[in-house]
XYZ file of C-alpha atoms in Angstrom:
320
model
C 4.680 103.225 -89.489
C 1.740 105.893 -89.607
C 2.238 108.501 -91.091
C 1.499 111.497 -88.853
C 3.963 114.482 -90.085
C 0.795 116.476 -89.673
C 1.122 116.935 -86.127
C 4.167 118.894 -85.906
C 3.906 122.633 -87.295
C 6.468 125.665 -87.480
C 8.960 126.873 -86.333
C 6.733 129.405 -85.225
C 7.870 132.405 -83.380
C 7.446 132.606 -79.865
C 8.288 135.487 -77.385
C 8.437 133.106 -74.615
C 10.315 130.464 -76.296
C 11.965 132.068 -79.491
C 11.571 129.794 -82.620
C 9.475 127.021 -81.432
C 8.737 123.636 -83.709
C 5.330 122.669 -82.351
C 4.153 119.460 -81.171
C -0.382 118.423 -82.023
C 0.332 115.147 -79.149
C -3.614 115.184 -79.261
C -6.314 114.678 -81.180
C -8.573 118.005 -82.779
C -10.532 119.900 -79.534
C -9.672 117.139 -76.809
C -9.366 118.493 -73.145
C -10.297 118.773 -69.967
C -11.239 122.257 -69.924
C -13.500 124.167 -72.833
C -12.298 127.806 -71.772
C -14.399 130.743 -72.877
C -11.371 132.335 -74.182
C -10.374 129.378 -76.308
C -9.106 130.505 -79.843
C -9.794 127.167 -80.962
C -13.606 127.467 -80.230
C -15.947 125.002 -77.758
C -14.258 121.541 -76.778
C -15.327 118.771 -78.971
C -14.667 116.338 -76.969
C -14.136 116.317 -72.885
C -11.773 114.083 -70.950
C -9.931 113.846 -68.190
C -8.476 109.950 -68.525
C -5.074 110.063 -69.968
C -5.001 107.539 -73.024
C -2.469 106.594 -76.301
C -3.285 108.701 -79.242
C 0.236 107.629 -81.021
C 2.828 105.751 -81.497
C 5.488 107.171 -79.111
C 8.265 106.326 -81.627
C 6.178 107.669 -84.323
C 5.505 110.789 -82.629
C 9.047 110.768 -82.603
C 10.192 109.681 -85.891
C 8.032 112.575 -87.401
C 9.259 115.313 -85.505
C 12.699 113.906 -86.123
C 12.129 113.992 -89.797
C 10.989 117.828 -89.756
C 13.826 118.983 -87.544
C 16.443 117.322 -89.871
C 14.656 119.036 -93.012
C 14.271 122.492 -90.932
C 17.742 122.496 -90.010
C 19.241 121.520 -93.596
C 17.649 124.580 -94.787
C 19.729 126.385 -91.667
C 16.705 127.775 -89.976
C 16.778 127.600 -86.244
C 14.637 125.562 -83.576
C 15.388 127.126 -80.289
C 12.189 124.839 -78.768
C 10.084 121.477 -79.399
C 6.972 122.986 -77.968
C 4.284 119.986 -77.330
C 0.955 122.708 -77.478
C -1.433 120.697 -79.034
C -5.544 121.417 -79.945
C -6.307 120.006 -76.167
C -4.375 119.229 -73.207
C -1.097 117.596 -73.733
C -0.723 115.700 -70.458
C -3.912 113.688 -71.909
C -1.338 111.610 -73.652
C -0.551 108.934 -71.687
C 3.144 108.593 -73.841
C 4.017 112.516 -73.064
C 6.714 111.315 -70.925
C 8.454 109.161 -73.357
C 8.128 111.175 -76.262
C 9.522 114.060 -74.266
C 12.740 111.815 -73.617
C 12.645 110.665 -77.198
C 12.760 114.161 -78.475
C 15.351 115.396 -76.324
C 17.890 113.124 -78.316
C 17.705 115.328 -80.891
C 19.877 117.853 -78.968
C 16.855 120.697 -78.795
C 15.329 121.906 -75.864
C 11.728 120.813 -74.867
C 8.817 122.740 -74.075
C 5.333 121.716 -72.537
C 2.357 124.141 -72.154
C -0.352 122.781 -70.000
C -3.457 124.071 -68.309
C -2.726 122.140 -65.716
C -5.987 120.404 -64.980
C -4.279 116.949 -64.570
C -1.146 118.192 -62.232
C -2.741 116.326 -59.141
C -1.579 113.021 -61.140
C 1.767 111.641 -60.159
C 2.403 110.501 -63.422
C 1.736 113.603 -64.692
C 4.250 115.812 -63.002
C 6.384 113.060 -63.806
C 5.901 112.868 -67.033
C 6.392 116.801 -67.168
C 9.147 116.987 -65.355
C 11.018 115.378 -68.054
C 10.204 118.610 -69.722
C 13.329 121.901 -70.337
C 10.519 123.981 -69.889
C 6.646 123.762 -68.593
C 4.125 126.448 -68.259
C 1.089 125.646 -65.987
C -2.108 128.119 -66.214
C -3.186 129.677 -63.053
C -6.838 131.591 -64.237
C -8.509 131.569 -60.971
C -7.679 130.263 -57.410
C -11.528 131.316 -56.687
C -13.839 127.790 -57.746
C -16.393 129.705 -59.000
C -14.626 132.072 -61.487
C -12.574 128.961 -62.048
C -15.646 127.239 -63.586
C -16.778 129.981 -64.894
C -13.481 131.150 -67.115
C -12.172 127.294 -67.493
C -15.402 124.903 -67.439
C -14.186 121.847 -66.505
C -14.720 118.521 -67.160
C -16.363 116.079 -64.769
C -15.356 115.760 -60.763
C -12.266 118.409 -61.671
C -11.389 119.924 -57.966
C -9.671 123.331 -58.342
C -8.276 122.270 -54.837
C -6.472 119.584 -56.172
C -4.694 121.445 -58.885
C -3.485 123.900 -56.741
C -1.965 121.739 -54.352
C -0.734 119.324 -57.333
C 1.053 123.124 -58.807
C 2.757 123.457 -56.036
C 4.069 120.050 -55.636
C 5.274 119.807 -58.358
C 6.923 123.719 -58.383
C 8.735 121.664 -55.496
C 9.691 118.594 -57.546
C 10.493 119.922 -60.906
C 14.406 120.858 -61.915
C 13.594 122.949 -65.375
C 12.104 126.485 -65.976
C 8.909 126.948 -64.215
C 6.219 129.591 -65.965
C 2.511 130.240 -65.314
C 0.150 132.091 -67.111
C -2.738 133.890 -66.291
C -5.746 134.897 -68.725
C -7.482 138.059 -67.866
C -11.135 138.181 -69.184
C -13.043 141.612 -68.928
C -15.784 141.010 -66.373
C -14.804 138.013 -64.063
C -11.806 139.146 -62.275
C -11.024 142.491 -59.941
C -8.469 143.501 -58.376
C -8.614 141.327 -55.141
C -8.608 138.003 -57.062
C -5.090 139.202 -59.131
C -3.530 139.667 -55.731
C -4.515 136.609 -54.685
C -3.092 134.589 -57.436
C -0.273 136.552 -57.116
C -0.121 135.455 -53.468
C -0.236 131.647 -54.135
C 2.138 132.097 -57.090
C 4.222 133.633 -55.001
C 3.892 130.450 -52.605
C 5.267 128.340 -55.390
C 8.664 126.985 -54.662
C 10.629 127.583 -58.122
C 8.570 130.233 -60.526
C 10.857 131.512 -62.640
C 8.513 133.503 -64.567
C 4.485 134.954 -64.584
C 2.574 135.781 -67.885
C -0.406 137.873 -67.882
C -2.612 137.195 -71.137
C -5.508 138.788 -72.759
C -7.612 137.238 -75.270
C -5.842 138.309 -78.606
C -7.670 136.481 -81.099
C -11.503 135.140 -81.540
C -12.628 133.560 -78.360
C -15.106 130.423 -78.118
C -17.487 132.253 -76.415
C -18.550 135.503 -78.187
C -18.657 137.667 -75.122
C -15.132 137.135 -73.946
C -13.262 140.347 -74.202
C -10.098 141.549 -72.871
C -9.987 143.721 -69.696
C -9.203 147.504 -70.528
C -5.686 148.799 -70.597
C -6.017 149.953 -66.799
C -7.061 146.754 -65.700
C -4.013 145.123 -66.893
C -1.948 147.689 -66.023
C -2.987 147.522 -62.242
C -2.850 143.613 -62.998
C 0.931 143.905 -63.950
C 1.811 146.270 -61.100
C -0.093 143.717 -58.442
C 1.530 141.327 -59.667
C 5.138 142.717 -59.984
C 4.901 143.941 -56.151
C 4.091 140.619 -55.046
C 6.236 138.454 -57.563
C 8.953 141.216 -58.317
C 8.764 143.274 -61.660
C 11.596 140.949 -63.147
C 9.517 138.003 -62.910
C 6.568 139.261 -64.572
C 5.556 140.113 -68.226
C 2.614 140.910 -70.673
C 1.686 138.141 -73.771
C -0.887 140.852 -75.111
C 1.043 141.291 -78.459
C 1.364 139.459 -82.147
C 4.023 137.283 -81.726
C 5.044 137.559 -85.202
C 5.640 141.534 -85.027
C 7.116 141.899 -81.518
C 10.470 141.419 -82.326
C 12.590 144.463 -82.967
C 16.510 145.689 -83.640
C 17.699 148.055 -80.185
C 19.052 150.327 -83.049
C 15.798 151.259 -83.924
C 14.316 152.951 -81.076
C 11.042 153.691 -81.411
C 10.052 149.877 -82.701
C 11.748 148.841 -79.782
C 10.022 150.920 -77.184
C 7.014 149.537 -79.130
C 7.791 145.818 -78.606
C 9.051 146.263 -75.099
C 5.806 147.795 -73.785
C 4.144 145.363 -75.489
C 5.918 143.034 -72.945
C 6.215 145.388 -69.955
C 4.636 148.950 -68.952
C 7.192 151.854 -69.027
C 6.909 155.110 -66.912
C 7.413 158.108 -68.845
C 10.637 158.799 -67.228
C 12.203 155.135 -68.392
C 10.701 156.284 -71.890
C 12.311 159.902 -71.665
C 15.840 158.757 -70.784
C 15.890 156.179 -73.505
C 15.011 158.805 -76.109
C 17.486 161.399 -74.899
C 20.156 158.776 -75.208
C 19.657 158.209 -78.522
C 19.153 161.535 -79.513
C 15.283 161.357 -79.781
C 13.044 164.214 -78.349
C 9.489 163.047 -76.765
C 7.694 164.234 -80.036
C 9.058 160.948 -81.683
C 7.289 158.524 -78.814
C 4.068 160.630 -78.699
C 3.433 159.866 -82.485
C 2.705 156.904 -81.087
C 0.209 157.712 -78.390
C -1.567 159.987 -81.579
C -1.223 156.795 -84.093
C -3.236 154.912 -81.205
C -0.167 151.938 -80.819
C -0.038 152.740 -77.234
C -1.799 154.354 -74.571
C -1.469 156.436 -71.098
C -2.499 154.962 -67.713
C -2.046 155.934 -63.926
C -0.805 153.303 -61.319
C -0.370 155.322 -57.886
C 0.331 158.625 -59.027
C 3.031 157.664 -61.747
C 2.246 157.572 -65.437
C 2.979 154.449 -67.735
C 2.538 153.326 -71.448
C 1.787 150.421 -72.296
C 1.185 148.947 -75.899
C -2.452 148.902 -76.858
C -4.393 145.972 -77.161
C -5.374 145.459 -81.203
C -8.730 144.079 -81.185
C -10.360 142.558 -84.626
């Protein structure tokens, strides 16, 4: 058997999917798409034909073998996240190994960009999934190619109309995500992807993302705070508030105690925008006066913005 324990990393911590043991199902910078905002830099290698990289047993053996040595310590793996250096559905075995990991008793997770979602096989494959994010950037072809670059004969038609088959087909918990990049969308395109997400048959939640860490392209930066503000508030009239949320955070420092207040006003508008009022009541119940939130806005952590004459705070974006 090869030996391939490489490909499986973590737990790492995950506010979408809590401690999550991650899956590499693909080879170093293989995919379909070589987005601007790509932490991992330019795509290596471009591909849209779904092919064996591994051994499906394995892939499964060595994820098998981590889990038992993660859990003897008595750490906890609330996910099996297959988020690999390309796209995941590229693997031609995603399907089985899926199935084969789910007999470990854990919850699996897939995150695609969806590029490949017209494929039967595909949505079949994923819908063996607990869990599947599918990215949503544009619905416009032209700042489609622009943010994503695709590969080849790609139709942005075609993934749209594969999405929402299979947000008709799939049984499990249905995300998308959204990448905002300063300079390509306005206002009007965030309603309408809101509108066709809206559309989709069994969404159970929307993620708006910024670019966090060092994109492949070096002009990429995130939209400012009142962008994604307005983004969030489009989005949470169309979708409903409950549905939607912020990734714009550190994963590994978003996770706070209720008991201390403060942090956790921190971490939840780091996740969602809070009007002052919301803010004001949860400091007065807990015995805080304002002057302990606005050390924030003065330290810079989070900042002011105006959606139709209220006032919310959201976390501020940390840029390197």
């Amino acid at each position: 058997m090869e030996d391939i324990s490489s490909i499986v990393f973590g737990p790492v911590p995950s506010r979408r999917l809590g401690r999550s043991l991650g899956v590499n199902n693909i080879p170093p910078k293989l995919c379909s798409y070589s987005c601007v905002y790509c932490q991992l830099g330019r795509t290596i290698s471009y591909s849209t034909e779904r092919r064996q990289f591994y051994d499906p047993k394995d892939l499964v053996e060595a994820v098998s073998r981590r889990v038992e040595e993660i859990e003897s310590r008595g750490e906890r793996i609330d996910y099996i996240t297959f988020v690999p250096d390309g796209e995941p559905t590229l693997d031609v075995n995603l399907g089985k190994e899926i199935d084969g990991v789910k007999s470990l008793g854990i919850k699996t997770a897939v995150i695609s960009n969806s590029s490949l979602i017209s494929l039967e096989e595909v949505r079949s494959d994923l819908s063996e999934s607990d869990w599947v994010s599918l990215k949503i950037d544009e619905i416009d072809a032209k700042r489609w190619i622009r943010i994503n670059r695709p590969y080849g004969s790609t139709k942005l038609d075609d993934i749209l109309e594969g999405i929402r088959s299979f947000s008709v087909e799939y049984g499990g918990y249905l995300a998308t995500e959204t990448m905002l990049v300063k300079g390509i969308q306005d206002a009007g395109d965030i309603e309408k992807i809101a509108d066709f997400i809206s559309s989709l048959e069994s969404v159970k939640r929307s993620y708006i993302a910024v670019p966090t860490r060092p994109p492949a392209e070096t002009w990429v930066t995130p939209p400012d705070e009142d962008f994604i503000n307005t983004s969030f508030q489009i989005f949470s009239e169309i979708l409903g508030s409950d549905k939607v949320e912020y990734l714009i955070g550190y994963e590994g420092d978003d996770f706070s105690v209720a008991s201390d207040v403060i942090a956790s006003l921190l971490s939840i508008t780091s996740v969602h925008p809070m009007k002052k009022e919301a803010i004001e009541k949860a400091l007065a119940e807990n015995g805080y006066e304002w002057s302990a939130f606005e050390e924030l806005v003065n330290d810079k952590k989070v900042v002011e913005l105006k959606y139709r004459g209220e006032t919310y705070f959201m976390r501020k974006i940390r840029t390197r």
